[in-house]
Coordinates of C-alpha atoms in Angstrom, one line a residue:
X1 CA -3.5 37.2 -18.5
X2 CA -0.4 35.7 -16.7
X3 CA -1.0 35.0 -12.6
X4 CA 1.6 37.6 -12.1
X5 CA 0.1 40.2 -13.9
X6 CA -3.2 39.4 -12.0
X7 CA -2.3 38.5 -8.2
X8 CA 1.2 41.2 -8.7
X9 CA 3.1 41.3 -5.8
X10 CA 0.9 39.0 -4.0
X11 CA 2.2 36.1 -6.2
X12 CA 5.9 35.2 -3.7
X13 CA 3.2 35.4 -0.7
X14 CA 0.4 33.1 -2.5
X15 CA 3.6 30.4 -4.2
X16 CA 4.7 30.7 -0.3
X17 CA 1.4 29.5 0.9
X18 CA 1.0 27.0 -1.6
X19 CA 4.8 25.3 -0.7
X20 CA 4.1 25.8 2.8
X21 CA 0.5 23.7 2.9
X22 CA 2.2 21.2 0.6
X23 CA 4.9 20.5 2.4
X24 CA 2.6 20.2 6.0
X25 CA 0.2 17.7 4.0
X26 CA 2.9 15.6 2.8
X27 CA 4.3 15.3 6.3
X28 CA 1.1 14.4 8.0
X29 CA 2.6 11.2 10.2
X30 CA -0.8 9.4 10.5
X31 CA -0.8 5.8 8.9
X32 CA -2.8 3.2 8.0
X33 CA -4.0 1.4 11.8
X34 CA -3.7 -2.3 9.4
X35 CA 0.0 -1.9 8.5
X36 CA 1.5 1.1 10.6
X37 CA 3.0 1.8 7.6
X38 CA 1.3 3.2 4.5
X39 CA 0.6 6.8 4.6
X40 CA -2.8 8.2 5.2
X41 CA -2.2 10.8 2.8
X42 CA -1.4 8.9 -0.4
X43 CA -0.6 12.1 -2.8
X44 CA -1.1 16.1 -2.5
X45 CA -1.3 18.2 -5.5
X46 CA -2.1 21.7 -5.5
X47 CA -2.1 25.1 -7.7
X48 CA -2.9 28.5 -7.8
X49 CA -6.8 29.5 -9.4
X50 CA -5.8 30.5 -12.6
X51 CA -7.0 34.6 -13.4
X52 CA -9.0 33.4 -15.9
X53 CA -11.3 31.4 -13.7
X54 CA -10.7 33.5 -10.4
X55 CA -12.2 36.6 -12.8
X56 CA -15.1 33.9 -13.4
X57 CA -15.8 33.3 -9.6
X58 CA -15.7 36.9 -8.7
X59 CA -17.9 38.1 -11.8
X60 CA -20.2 35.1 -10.7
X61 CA -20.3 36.6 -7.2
X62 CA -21.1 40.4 -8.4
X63 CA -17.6 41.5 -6.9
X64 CA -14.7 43.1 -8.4
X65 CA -12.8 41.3 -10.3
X66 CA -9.2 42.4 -9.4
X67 CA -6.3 40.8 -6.4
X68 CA -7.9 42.5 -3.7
X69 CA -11.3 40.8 -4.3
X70 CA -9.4 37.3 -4.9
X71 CA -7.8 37.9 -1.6
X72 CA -10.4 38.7 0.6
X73 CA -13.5 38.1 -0.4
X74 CA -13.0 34.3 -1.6
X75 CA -10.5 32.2 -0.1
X76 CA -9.5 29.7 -2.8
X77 CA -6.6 31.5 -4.4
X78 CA -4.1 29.0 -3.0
X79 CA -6.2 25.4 -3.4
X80 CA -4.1 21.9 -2.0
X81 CA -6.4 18.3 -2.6
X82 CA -4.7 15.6 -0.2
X83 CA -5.7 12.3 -1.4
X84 CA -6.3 9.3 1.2
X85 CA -7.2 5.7 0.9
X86 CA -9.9 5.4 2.7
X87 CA -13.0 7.6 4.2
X88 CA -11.9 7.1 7.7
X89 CA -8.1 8.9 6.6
X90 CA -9.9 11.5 5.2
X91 CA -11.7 12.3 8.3
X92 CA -8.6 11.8 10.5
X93 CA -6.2 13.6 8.2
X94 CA -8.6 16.7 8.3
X95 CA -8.9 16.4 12.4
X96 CA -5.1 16.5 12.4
X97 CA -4.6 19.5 10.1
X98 CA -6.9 21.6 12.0
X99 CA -4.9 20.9 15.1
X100 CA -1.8 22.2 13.5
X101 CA -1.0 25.3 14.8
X102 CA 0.6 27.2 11.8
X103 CA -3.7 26.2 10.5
X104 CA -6.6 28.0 11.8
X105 CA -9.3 26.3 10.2
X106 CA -12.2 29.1 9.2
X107 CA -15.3 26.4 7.8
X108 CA -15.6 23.4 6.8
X109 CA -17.6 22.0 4.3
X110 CA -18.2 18.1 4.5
X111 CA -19.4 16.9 1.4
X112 CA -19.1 13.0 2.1
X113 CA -21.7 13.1 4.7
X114 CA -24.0 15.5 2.8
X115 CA -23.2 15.2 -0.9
X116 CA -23.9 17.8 -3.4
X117 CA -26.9 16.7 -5.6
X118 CA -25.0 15.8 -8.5
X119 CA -23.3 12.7 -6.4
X120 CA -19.8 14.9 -5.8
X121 CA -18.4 14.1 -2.0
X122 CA -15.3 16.3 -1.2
X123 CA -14.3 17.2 2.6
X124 CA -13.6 20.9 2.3
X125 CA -11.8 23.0 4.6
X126 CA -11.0 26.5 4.4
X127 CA -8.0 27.5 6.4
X128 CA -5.8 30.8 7.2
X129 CA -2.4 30.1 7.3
X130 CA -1.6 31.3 11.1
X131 CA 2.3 31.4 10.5
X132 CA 5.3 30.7 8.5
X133 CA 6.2 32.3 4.9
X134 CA 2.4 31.7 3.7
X135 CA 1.1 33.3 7.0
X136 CA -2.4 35.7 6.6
X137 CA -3.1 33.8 3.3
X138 CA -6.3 31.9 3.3
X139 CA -6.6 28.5 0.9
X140 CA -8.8 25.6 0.4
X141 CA -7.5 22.0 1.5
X142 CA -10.1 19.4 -0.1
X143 CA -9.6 15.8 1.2
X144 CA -11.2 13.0 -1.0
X145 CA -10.4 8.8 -1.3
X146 CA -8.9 7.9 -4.7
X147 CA -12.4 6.8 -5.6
X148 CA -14.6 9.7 -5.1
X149 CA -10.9 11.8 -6.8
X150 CA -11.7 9.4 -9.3
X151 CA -15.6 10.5 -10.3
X152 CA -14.6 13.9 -9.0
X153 CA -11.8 14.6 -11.9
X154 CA -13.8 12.8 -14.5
X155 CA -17.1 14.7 -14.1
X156 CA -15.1 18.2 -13.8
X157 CA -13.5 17.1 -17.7
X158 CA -17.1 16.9 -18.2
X159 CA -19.0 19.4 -16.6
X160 CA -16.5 22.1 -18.3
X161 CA -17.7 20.9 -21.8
X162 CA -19.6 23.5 -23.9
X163 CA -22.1 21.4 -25.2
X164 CA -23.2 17.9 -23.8
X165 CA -25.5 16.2 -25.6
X166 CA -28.2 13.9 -24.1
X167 CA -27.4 16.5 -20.3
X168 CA -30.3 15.0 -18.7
X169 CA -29.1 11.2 -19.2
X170 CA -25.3 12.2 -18.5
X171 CA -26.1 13.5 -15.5
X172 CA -28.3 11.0 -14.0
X173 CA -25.2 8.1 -14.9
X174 CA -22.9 11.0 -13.3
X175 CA -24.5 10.8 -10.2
X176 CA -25.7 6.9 -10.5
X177 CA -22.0 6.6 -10.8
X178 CA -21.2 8.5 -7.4
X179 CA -23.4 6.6 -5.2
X180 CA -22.0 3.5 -6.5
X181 CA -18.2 4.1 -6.1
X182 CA -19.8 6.0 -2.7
X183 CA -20.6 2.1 -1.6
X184 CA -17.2 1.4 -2.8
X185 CA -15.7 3.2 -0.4
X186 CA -18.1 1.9 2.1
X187 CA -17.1 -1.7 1.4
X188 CA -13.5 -1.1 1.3
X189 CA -14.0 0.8 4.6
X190 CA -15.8 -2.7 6.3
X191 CA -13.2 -4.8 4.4
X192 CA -10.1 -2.6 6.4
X193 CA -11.5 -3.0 9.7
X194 CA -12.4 -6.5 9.6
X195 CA -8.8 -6.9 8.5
X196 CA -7.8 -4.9 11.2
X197 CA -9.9 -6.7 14.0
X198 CA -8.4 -10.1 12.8
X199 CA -4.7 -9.0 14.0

């Protein structure tokens, strides 16, 4: 099933969305506080849920599995992942997205500070686009470091395989793995500011 067959004359209005939160992302004018220079958001990629796996989520979730459902009962249709350098950028990237005012920001889900069991760390925010051409749509912005985006896209590639053999023991590395780039980021973090307090 193509998107357009699924989300019909929905689809301009969800592609709409989808430019529009790109575009803000991409223009975020924070920078690094070391340089003044480098962006806080490094790169911003983005898509619309496939029908496949929107069917998936609804079925999961006992609801219909139509537009109507995708567009109102979840809020993930239109997905945008900003990527940032460091922890701190994540966290003040997110703080100046939900002061935009075309953003009303609806939950947030902070995954660094609480991880999911499995090691992932994500800073989720679900947001209704308040105006412009994507206005009334509702997407999901996740902010990550290029480490965590790092574990994050490999154990998806996993996670989605059929059969994993040895589970128990791939898991446990998975999330061994997390908490070790987690420190990473941690050092890196220490390593910026020291920099910083040295100028």
């Amino acid at each position: 099933m193509t998107k357009q067959t699924f989300y019909g004359a929905a689809l301009p209005k969800l592609e709409a969305a989808e430019r529009q939160l790109v575009s803000l992302c991409t223009q975020c004018p924070l920078s690094h506080e070391l340089d003044g220079e480098s962006p806080a958001v490094l790169s911003c990629i983005s898509r619309i849920k496939s029908p496949d796996s929107m069917i998936a989520k609804l079925r999961g979730r006992g609801l219909a599995a139509d537009c109507q459902a995708a567009l109102t009962a979840v809020h993930d249709a239109v997905g945008v992942r900003v990527i940032c350098a460091f922890a701190d950028d994540v966290y003040r990237v997110a703080g100046w997205l939900d002061a935009q005012p075309d953003l009303r920001c609806i939950q947030v889900k902070d995954y660094i500070a609480c991880p999911k069991t499995n090691g992932y760390r994500s800073y989720h925010m679900i947001v209704e686009l308040a105006g412009g051409p994507g206005q009334g749509i509702t997407a999901e912005i996740q902010l990550r470091t290029i480490a965590i985006d790092f574990w994050a896209t490999l154990e998806h590639q996993m996670k989605y395989k059929r059969t994993i053999p040895h589970e128990a023991l791939i898991r446990a590395e998975l999330k061994r793995c997390a908490d070790e780039i987690a420190s990473v980021d941690l050092s890196m973090q220490t390593i910026r500011e020291l920099l910083t307090q040295s100028f």
